[in-house]
Short mmCIF file of C-alpha atoms and ligand atoms in Angstrom, two decimals:
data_model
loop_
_atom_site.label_atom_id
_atom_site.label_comp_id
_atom_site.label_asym_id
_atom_site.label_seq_id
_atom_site.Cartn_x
_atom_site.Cartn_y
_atom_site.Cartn_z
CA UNK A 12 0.00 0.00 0.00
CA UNK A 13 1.13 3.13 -0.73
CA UNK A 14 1.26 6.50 2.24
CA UNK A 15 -1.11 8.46 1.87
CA UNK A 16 -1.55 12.07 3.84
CA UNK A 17 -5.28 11.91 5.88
CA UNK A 18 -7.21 15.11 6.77
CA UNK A 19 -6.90 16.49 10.22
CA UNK A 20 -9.96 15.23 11.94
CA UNK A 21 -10.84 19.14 13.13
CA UNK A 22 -10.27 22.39 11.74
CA UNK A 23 -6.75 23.84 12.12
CA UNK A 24 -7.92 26.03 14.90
CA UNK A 25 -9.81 23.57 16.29
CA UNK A 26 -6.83 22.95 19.40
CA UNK A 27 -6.47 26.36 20.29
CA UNK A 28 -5.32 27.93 22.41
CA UNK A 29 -3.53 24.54 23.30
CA UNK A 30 -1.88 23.76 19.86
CA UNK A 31 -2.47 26.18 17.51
CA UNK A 32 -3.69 26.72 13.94
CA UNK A 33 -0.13 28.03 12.98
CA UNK A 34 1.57 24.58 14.64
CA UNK A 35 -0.63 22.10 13.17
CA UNK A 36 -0.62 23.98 9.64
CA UNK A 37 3.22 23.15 9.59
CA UNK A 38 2.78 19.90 11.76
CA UNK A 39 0.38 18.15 9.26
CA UNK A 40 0.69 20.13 5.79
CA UNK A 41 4.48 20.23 5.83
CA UNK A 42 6.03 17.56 8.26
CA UNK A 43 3.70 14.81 7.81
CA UNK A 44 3.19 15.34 4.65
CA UNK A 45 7.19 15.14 3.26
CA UNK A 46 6.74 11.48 5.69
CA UNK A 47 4.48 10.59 3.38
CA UNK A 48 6.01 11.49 0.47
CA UNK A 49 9.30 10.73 1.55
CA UNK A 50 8.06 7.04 3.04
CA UNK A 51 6.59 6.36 -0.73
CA UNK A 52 9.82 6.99 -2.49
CA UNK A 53 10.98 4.90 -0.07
CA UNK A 54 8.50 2.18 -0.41
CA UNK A 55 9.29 1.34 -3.93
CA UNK A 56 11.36 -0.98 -4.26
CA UNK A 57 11.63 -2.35 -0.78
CA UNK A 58 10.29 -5.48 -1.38
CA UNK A 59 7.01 -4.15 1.65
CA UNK A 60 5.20 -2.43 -1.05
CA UNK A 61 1.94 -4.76 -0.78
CA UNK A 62 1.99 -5.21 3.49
CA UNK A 63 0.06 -2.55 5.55
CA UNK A 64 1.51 0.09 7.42
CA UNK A 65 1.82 -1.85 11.02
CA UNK A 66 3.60 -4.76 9.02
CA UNK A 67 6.13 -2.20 7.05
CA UNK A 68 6.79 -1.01 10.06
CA UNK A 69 7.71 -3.99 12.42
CA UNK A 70 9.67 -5.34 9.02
CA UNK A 71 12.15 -2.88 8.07
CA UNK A 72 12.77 -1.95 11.76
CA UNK A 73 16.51 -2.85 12.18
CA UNK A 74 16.80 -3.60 8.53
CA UNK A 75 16.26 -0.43 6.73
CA UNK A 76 16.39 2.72 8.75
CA UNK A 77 15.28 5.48 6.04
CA UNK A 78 12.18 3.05 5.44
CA UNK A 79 12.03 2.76 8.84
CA UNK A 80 11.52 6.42 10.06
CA UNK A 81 9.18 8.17 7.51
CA UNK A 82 6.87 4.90 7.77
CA UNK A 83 7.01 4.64 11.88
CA UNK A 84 6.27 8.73 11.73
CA UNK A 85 3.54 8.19 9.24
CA UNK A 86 1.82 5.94 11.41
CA UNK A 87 2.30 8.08 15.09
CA UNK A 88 0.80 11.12 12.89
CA UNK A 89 -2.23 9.19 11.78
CA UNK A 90 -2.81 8.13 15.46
CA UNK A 91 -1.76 11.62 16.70
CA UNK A 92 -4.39 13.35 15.07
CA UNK A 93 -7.02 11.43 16.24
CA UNK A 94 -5.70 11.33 20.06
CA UNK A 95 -6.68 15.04 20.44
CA UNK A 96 -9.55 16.80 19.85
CA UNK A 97 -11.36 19.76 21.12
CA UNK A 98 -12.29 20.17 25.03
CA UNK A 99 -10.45 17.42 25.02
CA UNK A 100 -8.76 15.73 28.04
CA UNK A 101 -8.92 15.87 31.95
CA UNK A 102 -10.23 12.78 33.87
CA UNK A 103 -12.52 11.84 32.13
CA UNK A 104 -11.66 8.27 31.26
CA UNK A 105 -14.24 6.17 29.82
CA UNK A 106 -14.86 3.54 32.61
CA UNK A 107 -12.90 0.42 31.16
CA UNK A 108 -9.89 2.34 30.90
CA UNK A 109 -10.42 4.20 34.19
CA UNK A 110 -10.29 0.72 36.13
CA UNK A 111 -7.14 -0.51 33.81
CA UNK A 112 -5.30 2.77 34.93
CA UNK A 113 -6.13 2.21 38.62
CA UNK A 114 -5.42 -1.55 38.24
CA UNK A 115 -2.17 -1.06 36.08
CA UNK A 116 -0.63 2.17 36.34
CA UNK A 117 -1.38 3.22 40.01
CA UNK A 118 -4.06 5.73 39.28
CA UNK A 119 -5.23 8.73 36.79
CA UNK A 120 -2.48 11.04 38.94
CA UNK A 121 0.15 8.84 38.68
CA UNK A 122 -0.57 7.70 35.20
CA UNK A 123 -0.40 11.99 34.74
CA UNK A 124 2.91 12.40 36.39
CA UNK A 125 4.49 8.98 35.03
CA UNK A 126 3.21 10.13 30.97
CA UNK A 127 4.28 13.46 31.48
CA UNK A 128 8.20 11.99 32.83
CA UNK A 129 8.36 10.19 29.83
CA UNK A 130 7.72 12.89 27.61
CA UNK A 131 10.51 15.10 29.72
CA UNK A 132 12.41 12.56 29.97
CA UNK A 133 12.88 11.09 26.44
CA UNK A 134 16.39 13.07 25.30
CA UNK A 135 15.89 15.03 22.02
CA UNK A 136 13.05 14.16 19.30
CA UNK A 137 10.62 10.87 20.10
CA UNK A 138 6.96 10.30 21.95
CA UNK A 139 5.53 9.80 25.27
CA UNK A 140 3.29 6.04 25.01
CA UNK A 141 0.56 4.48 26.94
CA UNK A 142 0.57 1.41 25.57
CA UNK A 143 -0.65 -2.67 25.98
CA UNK A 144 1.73 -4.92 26.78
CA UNK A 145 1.25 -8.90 27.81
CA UNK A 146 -2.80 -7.30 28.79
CA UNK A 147 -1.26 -4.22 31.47
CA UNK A 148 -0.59 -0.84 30.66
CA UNK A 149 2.03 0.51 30.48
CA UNK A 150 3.49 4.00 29.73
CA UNK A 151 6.97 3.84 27.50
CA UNK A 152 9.10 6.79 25.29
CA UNK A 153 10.92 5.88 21.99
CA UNK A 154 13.28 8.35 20.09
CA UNK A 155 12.73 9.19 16.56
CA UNK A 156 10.23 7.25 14.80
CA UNK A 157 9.74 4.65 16.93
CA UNK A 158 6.62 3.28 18.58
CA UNK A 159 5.43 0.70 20.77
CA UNK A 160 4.55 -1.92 17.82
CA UNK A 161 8.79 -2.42 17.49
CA UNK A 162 8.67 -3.57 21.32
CA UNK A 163 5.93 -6.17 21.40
CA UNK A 164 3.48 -3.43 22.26
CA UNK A 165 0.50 -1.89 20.93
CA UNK A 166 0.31 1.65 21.45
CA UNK A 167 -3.10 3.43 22.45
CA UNK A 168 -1.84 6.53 22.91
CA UNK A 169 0.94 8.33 22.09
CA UNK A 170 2.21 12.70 22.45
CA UNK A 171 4.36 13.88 20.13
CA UNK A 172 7.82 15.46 21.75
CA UNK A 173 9.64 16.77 18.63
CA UNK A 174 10.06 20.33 18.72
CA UNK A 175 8.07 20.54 15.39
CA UNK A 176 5.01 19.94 18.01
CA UNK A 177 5.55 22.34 20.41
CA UNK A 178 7.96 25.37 19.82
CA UNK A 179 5.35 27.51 18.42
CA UNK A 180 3.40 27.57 21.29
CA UNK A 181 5.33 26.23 24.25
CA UNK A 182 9.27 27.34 22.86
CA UNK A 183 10.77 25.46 25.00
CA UNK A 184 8.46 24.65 27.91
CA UNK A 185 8.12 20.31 26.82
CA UNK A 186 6.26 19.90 30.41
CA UNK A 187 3.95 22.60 29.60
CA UNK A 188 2.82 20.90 26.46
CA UNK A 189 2.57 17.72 28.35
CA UNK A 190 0.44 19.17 30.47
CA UNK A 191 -1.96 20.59 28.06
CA UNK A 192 -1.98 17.79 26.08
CA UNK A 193 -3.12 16.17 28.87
CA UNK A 194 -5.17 18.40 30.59
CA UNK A 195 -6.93 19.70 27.51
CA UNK A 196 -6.61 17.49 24.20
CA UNK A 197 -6.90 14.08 24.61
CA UNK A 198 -9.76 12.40 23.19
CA UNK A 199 -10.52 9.39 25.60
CA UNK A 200 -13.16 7.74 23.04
CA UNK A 201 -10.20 7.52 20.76
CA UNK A 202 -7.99 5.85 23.20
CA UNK A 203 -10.70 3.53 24.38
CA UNK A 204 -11.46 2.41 20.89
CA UNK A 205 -7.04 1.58 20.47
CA UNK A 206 -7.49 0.03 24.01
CA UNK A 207 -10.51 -2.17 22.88
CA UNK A 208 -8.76 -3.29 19.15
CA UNK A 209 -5.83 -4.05 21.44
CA UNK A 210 -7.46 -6.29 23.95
FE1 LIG B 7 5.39 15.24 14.62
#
């Protein structure tokens, strides 16, 4: 299958003041987009053209790096987009997930503090994961491209950390985009939904 660029699920100034129009303009129109184009160019050739996106993904990690990248960023960005919305966010966990963070991950505050650590804490450009793993959550960072689906996991959830995702709005202040992410864009039905496929 070839990449190929989705619509944002919500108008560009749909985030605000969170993320705004001027970030996800650039964000989706510019540095997804040259993933997709990039990944295609890629593609051919590669000997993955007909698998889908999960299985070029877990294949030419290890094996072929440029591949590698644009396709693992192509797929975070398709999941990204749909992990926030407006009024998004806050505690309000649908209740399966609610009782998997308390069982798994200590609790919504903990499960706050531990996502936001990993987002701080993953050095230079990657993402900040709740994932499934072996049935539990569990929360997890990668650098670059990578996602959960490279470590036996699948991801339900996953915040962006490259600069591209914040500097606009946040400069330099990562935690403070953590936090707003949290606080204020998540869309819970959209994790629930990840959760459920992954169960
Ligand atoms: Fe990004």
């Amino acid at each position: 299958m070839s990449f190929e660029l989705p619509d944002l699920p919500y108008a560009y100034d749909a985030l605000a003041p969170y993320m705004s129009a001027e970030t996800l303009e650039f964000h989706h129109d510019k540095h997804h987009q040259a993933y997709v184009t990039k990944g295609n160019e890629l593609l051919a050739g590669s000997g993955l053209e007909g698998k889908s996106l999960e299985e070029i993904v877990k294949e030419s990690y290890g094996k072929n790096a440029p591949l590698f990248n644009n396709a693992g960023q192509h797929y975070n960005h398709i999941h990204f987009w749909k992990w926030m919305k407006k009024d998004g966010g806050g505690t309000s966990l649908p209740g399966a997930l609610a009782s998997k963070t308390d069982s798994d991950l200590g609790g919504y505050d903990k499960f706050r503090a531990d996502f936001i650590a990993a987002g701080v804490g993953q050095f230079g450009s990657g993402w900040a994961w709740l994932a499934v793993k072996d049935g539990k959550l569990e929360i997890m960072k990668t650098p670059n491209g990578e996602n959960p689906l490279v470590h036996g996991a699948t991801p339900i959830l996953g915040c962006d950390v490259w600069e591209h995702s914040y500097y606009i709005d946040y400069r330099n202040a990562r935690p403070k985009y953590l936090e707003a992410f949290i606080d204020n864009m998540i869309n819970w039905d959209y994790v629930l939904e990840m959760y459920e496929a992954a169960s």
